[in-house]
mmCIF file of C-alpha atoms in Angstrom:
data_model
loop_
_atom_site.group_PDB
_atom_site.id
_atom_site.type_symbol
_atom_site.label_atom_id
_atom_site.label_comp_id
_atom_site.label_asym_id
_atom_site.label_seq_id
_atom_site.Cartn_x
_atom_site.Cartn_y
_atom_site.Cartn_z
ATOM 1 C CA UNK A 137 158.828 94.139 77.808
ATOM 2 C CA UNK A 138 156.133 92.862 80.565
ATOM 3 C CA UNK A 139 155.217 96.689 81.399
ATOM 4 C CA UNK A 140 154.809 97.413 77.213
ATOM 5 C CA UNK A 141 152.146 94.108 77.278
ATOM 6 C CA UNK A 142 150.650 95.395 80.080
ATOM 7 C CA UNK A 143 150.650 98.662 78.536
ATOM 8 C CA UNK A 144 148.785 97.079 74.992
ATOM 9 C CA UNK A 145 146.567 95.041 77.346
ATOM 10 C CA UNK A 146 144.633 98.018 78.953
ATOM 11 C CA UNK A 147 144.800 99.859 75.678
ATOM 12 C CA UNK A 148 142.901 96.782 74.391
ATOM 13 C CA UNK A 149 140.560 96.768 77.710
ATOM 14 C CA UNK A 150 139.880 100.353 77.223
ATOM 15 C CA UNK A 151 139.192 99.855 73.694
ATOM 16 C CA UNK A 152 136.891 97.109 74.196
ATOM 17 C CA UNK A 153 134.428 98.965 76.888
ATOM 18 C CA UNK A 154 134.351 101.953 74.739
ATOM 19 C CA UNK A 155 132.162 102.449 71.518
ATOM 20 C CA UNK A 156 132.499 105.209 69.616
ATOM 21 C CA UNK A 157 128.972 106.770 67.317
ATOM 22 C CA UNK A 158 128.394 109.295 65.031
ATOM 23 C CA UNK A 159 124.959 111.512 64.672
ATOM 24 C CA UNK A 160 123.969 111.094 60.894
ATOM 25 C CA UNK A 161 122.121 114.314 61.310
ATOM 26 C CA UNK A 162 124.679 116.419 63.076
ATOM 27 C CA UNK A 163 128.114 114.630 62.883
ATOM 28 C CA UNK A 164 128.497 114.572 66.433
ATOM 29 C CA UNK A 165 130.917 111.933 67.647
ATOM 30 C CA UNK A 166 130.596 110.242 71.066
ATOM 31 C CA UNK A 167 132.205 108.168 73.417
ATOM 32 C CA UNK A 168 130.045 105.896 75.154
ATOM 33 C CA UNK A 169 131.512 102.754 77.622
ATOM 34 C CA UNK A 170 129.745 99.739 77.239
ATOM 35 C CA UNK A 171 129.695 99.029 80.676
ATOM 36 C CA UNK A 172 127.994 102.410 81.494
ATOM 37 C CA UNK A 173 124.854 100.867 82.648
ATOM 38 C CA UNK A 174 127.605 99.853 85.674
ATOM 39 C CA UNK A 175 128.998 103.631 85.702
ATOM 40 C CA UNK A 176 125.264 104.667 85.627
ATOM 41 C CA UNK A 177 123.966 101.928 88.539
ATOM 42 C CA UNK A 178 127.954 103.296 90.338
ATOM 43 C CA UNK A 179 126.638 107.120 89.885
ATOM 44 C CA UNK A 180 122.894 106.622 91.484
ATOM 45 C CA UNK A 181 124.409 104.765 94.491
ATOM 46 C CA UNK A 182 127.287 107.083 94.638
ATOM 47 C CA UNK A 183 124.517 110.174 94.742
ATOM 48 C CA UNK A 184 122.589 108.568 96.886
ATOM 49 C CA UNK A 185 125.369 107.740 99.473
ATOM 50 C CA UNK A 186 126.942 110.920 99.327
ATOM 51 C CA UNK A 187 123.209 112.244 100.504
ATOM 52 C CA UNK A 188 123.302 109.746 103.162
ATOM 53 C CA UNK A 189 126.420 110.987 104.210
ATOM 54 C CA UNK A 190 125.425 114.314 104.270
ATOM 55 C CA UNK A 191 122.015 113.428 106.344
ATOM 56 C CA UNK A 192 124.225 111.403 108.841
ATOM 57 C CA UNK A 193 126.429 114.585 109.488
ATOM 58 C CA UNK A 194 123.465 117.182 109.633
ATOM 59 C CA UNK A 195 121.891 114.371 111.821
ATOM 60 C CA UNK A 196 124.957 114.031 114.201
ATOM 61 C CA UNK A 197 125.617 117.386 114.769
ATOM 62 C CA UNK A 198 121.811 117.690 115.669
ATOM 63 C CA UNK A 199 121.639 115.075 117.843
ATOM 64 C CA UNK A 200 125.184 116.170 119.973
ATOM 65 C CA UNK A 201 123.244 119.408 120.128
ATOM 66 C CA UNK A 202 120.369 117.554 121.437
ATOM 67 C CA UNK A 203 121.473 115.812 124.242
ATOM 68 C CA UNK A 204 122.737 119.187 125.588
ATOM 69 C CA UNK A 205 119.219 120.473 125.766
ATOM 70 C CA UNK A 206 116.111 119.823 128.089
ATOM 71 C CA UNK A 207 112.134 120.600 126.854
ATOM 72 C CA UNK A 208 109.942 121.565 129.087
ATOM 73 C CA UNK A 209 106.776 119.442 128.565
ATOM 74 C CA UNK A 210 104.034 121.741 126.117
ATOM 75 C CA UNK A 211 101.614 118.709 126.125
ATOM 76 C CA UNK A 212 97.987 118.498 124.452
ATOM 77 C CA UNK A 213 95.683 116.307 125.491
ATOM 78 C CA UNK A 214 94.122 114.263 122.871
ATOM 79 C CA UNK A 215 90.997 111.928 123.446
ATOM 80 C CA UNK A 216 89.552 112.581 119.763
ATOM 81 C CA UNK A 217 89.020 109.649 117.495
ATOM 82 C CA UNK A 218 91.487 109.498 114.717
ATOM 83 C CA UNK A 219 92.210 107.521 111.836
ATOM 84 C CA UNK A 220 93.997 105.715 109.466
ATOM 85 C CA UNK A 221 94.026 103.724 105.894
ATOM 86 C CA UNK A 222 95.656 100.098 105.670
ATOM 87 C CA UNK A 223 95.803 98.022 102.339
ATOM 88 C CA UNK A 224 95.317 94.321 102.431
ATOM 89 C CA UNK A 225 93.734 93.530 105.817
ATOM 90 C CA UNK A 226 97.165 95.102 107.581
ATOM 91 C CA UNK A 227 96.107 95.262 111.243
ATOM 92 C CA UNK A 228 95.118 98.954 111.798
ATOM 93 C CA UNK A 229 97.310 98.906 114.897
ATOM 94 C CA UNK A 230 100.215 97.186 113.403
ATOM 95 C CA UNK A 231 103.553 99.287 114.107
ATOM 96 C CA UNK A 232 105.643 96.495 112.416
ATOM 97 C CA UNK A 233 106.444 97.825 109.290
ATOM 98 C CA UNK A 234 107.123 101.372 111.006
ATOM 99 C CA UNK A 235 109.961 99.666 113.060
ATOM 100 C CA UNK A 236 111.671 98.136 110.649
ATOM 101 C CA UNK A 237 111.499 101.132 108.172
ATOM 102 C CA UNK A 238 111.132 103.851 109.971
ATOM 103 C CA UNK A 239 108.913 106.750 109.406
ATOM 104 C CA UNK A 240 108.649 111.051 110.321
ATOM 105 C CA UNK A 241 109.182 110.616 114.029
ATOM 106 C CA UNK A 242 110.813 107.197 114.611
ATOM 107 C CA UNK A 243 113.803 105.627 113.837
ATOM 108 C CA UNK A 244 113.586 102.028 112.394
ATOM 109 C CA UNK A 245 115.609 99.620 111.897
ATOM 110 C CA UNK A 246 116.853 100.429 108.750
ATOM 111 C CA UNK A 247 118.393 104.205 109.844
ATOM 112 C CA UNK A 248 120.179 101.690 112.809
ATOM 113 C CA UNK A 249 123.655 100.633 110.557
ATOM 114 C CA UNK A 250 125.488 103.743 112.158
ATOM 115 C CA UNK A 251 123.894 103.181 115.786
ATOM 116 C CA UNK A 252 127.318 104.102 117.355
ATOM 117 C CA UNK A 253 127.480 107.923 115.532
ATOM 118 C CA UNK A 254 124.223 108.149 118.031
ATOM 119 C CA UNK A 255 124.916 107.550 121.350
ATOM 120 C CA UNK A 256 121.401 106.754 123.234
ATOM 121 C CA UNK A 257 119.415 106.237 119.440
ATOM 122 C CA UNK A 258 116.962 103.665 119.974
ATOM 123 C CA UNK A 259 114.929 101.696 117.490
ATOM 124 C CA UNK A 260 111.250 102.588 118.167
ATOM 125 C CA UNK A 261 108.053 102.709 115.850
ATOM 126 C CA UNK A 262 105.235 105.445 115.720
ATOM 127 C CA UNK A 263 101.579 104.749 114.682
ATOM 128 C CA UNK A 264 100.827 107.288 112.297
ATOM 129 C CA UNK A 265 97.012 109.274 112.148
ATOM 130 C CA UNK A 266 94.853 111.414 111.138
ATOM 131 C CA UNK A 267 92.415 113.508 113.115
ATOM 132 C CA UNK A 268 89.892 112.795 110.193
ATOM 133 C CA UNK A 269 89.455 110.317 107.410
ATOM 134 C CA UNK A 270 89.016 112.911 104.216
ATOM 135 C CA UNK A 271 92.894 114.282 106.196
ATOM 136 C CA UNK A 272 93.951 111.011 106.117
ATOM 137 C CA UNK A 273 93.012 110.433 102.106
ATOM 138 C CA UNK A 274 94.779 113.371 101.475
ATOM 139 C CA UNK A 275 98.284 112.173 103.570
ATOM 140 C CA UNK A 276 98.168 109.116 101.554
ATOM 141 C CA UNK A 277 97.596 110.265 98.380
ATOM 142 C CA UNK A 278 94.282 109.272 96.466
ATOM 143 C CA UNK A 279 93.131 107.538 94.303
ATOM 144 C CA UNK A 280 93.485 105.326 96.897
ATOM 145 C CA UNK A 281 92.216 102.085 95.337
ATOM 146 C CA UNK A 282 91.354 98.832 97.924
ATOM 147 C CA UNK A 283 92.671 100.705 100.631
ATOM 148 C CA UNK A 284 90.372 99.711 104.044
ATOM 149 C CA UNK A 285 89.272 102.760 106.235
ATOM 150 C CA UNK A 286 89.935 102.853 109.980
ATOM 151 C CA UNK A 287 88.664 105.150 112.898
ATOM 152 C CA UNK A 288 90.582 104.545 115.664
ATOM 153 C CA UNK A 289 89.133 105.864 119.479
ATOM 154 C CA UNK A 290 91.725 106.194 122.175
ATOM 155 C CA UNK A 291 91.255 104.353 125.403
ATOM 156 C CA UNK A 292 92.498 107.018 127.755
ATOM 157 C CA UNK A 293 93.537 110.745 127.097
ATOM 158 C CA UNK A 294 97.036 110.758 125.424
ATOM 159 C CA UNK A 295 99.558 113.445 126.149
ATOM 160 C CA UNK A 296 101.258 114.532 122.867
ATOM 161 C CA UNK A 297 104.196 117.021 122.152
ATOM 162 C CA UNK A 298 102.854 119.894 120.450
ATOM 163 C CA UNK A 299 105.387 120.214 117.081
ATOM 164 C CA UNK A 300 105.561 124.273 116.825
ATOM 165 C CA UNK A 301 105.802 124.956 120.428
ATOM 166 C CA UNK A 302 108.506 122.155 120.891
ATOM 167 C CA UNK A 303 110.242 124.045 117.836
ATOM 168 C CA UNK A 304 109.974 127.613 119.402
ATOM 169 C CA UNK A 305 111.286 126.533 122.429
ATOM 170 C CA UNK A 306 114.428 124.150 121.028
ATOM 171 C CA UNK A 307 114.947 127.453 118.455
ATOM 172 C CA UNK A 308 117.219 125.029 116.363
ATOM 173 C CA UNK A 309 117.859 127.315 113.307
ATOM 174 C CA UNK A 310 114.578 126.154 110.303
ATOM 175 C CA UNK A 311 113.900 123.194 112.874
ATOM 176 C CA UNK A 312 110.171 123.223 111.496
ATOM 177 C CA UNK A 313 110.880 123.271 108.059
ATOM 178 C CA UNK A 314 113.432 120.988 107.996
ATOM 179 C CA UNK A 315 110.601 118.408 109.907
ATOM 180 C CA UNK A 316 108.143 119.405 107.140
ATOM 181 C CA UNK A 317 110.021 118.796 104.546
ATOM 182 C CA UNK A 318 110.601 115.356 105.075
ATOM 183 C CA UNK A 319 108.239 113.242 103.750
ATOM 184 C CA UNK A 320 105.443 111.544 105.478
ATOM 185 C CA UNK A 321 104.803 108.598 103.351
ATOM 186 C CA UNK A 322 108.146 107.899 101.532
ATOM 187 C CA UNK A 323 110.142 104.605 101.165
ATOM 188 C CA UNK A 324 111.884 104.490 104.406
ATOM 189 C CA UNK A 325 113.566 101.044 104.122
ATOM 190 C CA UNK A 326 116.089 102.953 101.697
ATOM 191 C CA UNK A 327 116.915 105.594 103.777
ATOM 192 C CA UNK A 328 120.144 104.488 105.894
ATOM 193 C CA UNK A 329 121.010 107.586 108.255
ATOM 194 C CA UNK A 330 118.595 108.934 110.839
ATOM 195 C CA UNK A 331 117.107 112.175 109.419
ATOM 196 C CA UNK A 332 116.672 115.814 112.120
ATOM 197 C CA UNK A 333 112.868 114.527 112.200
ATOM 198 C CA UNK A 334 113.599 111.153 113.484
ATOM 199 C CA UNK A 335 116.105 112.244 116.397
ATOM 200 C CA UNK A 336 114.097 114.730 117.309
ATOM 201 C CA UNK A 337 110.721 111.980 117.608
ATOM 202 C CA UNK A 338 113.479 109.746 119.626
ATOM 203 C CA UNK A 339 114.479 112.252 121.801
ATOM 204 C CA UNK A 340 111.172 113.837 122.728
ATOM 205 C CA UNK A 341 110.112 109.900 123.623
ATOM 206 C CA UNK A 342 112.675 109.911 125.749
ATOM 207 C CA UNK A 343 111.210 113.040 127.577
ATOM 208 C CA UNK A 344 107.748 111.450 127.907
ATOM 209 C CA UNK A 345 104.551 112.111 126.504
ATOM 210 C CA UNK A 346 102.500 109.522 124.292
ATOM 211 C CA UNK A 347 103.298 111.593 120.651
ATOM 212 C CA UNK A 348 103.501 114.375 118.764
ATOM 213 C CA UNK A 349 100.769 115.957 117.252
ATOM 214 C CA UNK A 350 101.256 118.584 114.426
ATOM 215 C CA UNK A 351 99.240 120.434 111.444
ATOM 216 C CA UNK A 352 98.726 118.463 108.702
ATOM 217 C CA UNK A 353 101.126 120.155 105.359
ATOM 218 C CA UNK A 354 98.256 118.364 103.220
ATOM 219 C CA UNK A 355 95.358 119.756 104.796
ATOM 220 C CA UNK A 356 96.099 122.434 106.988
ATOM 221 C CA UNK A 357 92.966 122.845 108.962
ATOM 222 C CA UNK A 358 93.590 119.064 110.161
ATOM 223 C CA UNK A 359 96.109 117.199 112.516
ATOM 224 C CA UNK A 360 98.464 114.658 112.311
ATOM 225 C CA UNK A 361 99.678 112.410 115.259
ATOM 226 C CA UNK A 362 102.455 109.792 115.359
ATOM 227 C CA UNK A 363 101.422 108.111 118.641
ATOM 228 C CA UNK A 364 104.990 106.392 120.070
ATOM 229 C CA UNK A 365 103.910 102.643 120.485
ATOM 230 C CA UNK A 366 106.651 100.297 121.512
ATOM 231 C CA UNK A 367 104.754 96.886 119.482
ATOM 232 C CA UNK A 368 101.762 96.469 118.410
ATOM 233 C CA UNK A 369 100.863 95.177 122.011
ATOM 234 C CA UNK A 370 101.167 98.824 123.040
ATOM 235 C CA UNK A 371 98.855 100.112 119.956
ATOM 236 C CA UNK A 372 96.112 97.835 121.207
ATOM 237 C CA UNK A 373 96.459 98.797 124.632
ATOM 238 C CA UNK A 374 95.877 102.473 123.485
ATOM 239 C CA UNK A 375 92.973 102.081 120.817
ATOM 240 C CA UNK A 376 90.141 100.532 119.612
ATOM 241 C CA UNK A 377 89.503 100.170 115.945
ATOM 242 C CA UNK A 378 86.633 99.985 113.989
ATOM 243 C CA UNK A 379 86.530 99.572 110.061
ATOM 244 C CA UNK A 380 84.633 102.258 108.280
ATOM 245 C CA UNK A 381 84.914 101.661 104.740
ATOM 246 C CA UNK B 184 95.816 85.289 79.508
ATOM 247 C CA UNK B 185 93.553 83.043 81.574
ATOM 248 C CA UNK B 186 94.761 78.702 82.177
ATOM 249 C CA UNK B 187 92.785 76.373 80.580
ATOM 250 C CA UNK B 188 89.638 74.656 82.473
ATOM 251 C CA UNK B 189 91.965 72.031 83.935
ATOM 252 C CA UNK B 190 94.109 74.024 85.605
ATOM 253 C CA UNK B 191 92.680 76.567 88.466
ATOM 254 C CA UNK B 192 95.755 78.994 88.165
ATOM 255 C CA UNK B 193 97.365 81.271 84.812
ATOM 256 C CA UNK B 194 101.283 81.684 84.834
ATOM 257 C CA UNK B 195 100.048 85.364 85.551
ATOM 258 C CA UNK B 196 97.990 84.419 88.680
ATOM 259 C CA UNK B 197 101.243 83.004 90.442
ATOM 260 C CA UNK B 198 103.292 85.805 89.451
ATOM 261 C CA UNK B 199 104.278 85.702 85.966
ATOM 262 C CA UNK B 200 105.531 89.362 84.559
ATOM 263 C CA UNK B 201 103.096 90.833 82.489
ATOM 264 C CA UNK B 202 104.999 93.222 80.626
ATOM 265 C CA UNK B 203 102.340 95.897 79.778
ATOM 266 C CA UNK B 204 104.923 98.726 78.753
ATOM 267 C CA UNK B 205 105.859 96.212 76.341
ATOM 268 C CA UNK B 206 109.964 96.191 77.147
ATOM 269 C CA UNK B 207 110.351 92.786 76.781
ATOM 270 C CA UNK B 208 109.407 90.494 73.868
ATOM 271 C CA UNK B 209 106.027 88.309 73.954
ATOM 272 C CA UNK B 210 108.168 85.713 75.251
ATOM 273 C CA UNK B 211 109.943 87.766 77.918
ATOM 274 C CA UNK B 212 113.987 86.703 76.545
ATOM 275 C CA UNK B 213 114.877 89.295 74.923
ATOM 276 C CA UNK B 214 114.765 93.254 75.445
ATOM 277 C CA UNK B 215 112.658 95.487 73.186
ATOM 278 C CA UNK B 216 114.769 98.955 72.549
ATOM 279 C CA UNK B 217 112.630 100.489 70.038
ATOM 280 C CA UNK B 218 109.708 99.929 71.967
ATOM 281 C CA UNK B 219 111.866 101.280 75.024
ATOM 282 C CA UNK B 220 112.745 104.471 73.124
ATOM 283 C CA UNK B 221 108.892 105.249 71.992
ATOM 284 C CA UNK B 222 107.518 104.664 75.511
ATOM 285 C CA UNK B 223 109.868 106.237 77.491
ATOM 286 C CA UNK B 224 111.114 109.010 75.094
ATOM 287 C CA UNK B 225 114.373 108.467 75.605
ATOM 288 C CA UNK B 226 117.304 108.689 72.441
ATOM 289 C CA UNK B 227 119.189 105.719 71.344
ATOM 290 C CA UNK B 228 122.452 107.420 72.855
ATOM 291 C CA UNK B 229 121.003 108.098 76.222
ATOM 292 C CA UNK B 230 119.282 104.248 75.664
ATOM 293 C CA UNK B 231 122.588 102.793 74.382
ATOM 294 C CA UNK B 232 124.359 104.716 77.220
ATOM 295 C CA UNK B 233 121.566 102.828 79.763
ATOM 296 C CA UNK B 234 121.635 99.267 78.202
ATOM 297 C CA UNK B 235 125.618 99.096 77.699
ATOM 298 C CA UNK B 236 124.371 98.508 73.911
ATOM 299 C CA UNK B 237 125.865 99.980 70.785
ATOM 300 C CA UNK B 238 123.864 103.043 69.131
ATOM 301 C CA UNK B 239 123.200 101.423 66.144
ATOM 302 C CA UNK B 240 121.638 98.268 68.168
ATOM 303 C CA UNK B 241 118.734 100.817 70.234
ATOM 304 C CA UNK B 242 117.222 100.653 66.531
ATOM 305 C CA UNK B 243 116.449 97.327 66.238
ATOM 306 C CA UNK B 244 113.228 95.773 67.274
ATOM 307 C CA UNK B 245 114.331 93.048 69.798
ATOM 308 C CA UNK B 246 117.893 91.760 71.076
ATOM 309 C CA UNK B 247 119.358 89.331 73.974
ATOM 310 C CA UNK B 248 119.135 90.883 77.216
ATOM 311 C CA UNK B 249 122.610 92.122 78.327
ATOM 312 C CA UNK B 250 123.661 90.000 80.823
ATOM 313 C CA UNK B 251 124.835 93.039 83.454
ATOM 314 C CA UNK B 252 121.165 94.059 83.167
ATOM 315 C CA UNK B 253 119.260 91.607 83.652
ATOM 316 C CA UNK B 254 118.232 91.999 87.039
ATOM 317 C CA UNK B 255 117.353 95.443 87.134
ATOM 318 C CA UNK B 256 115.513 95.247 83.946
ATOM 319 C CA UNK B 257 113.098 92.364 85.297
ATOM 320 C CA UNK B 258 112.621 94.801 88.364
ATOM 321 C CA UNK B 259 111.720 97.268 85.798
ATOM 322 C CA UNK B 260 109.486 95.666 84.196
ATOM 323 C CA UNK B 261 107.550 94.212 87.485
ATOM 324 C CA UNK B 262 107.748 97.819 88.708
ATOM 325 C CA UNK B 263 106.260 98.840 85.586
ATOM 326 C CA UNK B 264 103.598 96.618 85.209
ATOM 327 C CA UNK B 265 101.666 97.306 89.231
ATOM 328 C CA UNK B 266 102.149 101.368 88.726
ATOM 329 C CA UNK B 267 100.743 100.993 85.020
ATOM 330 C CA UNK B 268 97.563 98.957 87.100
ATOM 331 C CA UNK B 269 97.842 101.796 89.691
ATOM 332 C CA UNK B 270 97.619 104.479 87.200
ATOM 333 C CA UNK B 271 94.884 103.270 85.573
ATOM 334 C CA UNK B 272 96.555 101.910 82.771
ATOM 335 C CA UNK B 273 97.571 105.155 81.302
ATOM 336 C CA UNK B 274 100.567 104.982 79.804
ATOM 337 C CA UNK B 275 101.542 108.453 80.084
ATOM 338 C CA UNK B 276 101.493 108.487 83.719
ATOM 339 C CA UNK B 277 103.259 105.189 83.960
ATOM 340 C CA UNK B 278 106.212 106.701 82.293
ATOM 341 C CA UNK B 279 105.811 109.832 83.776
ATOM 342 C CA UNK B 280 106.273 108.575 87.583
ATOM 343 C CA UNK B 281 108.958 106.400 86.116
ATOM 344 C CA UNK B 282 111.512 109.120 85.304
ATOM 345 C CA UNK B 283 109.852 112.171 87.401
ATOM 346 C CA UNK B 284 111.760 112.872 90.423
ATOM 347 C CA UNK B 285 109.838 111.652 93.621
ATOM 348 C CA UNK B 286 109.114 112.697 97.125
ATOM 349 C CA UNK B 287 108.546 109.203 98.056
ATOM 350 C CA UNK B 288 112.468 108.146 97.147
ATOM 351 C CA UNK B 289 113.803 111.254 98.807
ATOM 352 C CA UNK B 290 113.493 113.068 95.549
ATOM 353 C CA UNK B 291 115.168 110.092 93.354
ATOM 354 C CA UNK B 292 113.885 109.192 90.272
ATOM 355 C CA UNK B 293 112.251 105.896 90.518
ATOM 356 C CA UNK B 294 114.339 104.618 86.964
ATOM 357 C CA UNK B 295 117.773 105.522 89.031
ATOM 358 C CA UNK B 296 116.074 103.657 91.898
ATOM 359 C CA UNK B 297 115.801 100.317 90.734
ATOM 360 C CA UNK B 298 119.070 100.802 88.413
ATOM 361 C CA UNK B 299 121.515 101.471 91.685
ATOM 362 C CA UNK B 300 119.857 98.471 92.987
ATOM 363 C CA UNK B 301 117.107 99.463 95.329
ATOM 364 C CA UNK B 302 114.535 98.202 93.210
ATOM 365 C CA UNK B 303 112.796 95.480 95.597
ATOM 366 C CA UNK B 304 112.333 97.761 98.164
ATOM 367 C CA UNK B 305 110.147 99.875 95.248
ATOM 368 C CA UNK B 306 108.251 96.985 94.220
ATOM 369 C CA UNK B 307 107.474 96.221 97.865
ATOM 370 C CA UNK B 308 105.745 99.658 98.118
ATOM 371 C CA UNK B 309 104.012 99.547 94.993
ATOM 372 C CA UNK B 310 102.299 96.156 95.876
ATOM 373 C CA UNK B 311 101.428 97.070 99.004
ATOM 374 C CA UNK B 312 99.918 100.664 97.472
ATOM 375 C CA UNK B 313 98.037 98.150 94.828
ATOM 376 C CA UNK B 314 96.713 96.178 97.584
ATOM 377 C CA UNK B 315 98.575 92.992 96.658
ATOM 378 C CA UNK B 316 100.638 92.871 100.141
ATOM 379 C CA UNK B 317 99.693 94.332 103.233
ATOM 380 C CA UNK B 318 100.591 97.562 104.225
ATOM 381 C CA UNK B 319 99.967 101.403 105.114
ATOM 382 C CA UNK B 320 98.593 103.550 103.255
ATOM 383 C CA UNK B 321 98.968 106.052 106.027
#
């Protein structure tokens, strides 16, 4: 007797939660759930943490792979000026919002929830630049609205991994494209599992050097350099800024 | 709409959502599905499918916001309202980047962003990108 009212309860409950239309134009009958803005919200997050789940595995597997290997330093040494577009009066040398997020080459704190798939992963943030301003435009993405203009000029020569060469000689199979097609400017804070970029950015900081600098995918006659600063301390201690428009 | 002499600040000044797509009625209680369905092209079965709402309900001009919405619609809306100022108020555009994938979200469409919840950290950009908080541009 319970088990039947059970039975005629979820019959109701399904009932309820489902609504039932007809097209006047084609006679089409549909099922639709009223609670499928829930099943719709359920679907996004479950698509988005099944590609999380895939990035954590492609990133694991990378980064076991990784710690087998050793680079041989391919350094160039960069003493150009370089810049780099802030809204709002952001510090130009502010690396806060890079290690919380995260960015290209660094892992932030938000890729940090599954620390212990990554033996050795440290938090770290990069300050991102442009080797000129019209490159830097086109990284962000114009129109570019109130955004304030920055050169920055180094204070000493930096030493900075050279991208292709580090590629060629870590012949990971599509290492490069794989780094080049992640996004440069892209909402970071929702991205929860360290992506190939990132580990390789932490594990080339833990070889040395002061960055990486590779060719721009917007502009490809310019560079790009994510220069490994610990705080924004460290930025300081490495540039100079001056505001240009 | 500006405050009167007396005051120094409009509701709109501190915050207040402007609604320029229009989703929500003038006085921002209840949900607008017809005007949903016109701006963002979408059926009333896909909107009813969306809103939880019966079919028959995406044709009339205003009703209560469903409770299991509410928050992401708000989002919506303020999400809306800085890319429609970003894109030069062109409509078009607004709706466009609003249910375009996007390299920014990893290829997600912005919509399905804010729906599954993620939609602060997508306001948070798009301020910054208008220049109302600090951040990078690059």
């Amino acid at each position: 007797m319970g088990r039947k009212r059970a039975r005629s309860e979820t019959a109701k409950q399904k009932k309820r939660i489902r609504v039932r239309t007809q097209s006047h134009r084609t006679g089409i009958v549909q099922d639709h759930s009223v609670k499928a803005l829930t099943a719709i919200a359920r679907e996004a997050a479950q698509k988005q943490a099944a590609r999380l789940k895939a990035d954590m595995v492609a990133g694991s597997i990378f980064w076991k792979w990784l710690e087998t290997k050793t680079v041989t330093p391919v350094f160039e040494s960069w003493d150009k000026t370089v810049f780099r577009i802030v809204y709002a009066g952001l510090d130009p040398l502010s690396v806060a919002g890079s290690l919380s997020a995260g960015g290209r080459f660094n892992v932030g704190g938000a890729q940090m929830q599954q620390h212990d798939l990554f033996p050795r992963l440290t938090m770290a943030a990069c300050l991102y630049v442009a080797s000129s301003i019209k490159c830097a435009r086109k990284e962000a993405g114009e129109p570019l609205g109130n955004a304030e203009e920055y050169e920055l000029a180094p204070k000493t020569s930096l030493h900075l991994w050279q991208l292709e060469k580090v590629a060629v000689q870590l012949d990971y199979p599509g290492l490069l494209d794989l780094i080049l097609a992640t996004p440069m400017m892209a909402l970071w804070s929702m991205q929860k599992a360290p992506l190939i970029s990132q580990l390789l950015g932490n594990f080339l900081r833990m070889n040395g050097g002061d960055g990486i600098v590779f060719t721009s995918t917007k502009d490809s006659s310019e560079k790009v350099v994510a220069v490994f600063a610990k705080d924004d301390g460290h930025a300081k201690s490495l540039f100079t800024s001056k505001r240009i428009n | 709409m500006r405050a009167s002499s007396a005051n120094r600040y409009s509701a709109e000044d501190l915050g207040s959502i402007k609604n320029h797509l229009g989703f929500l009625s003038s006085d921002l209680a209840r949900l607008r599905p017809r005007r949903f369905m016109e701006t963002t092209g979408l059926n009333p079965t896909s909107l009813s499918r969306i809103f939880g709402i019966q079919r028959t309900t995406a044709y009339r001009d205003e009703i209560p916001i469903p409770k299991e919405i509410k928050q992401s619609l708000i989002e919506l809306v303020i999400a809306t309202d800085i890319a429609y100022g970003l894109m030069g108020k062109d409509l078009a555009q607004t709706v466009r980047w609003l249910m375009s994938p996007n390299t920014m979200t990893f290829g997600d469409v912005p919509f399905d962003v804010i729906m599954r919840g993620n939609g602060k950290e997508l306001i948070a950009w798009l301020a910054s990108r208008a220049g109302l908080t600090p951040g990078a541009a690059f």
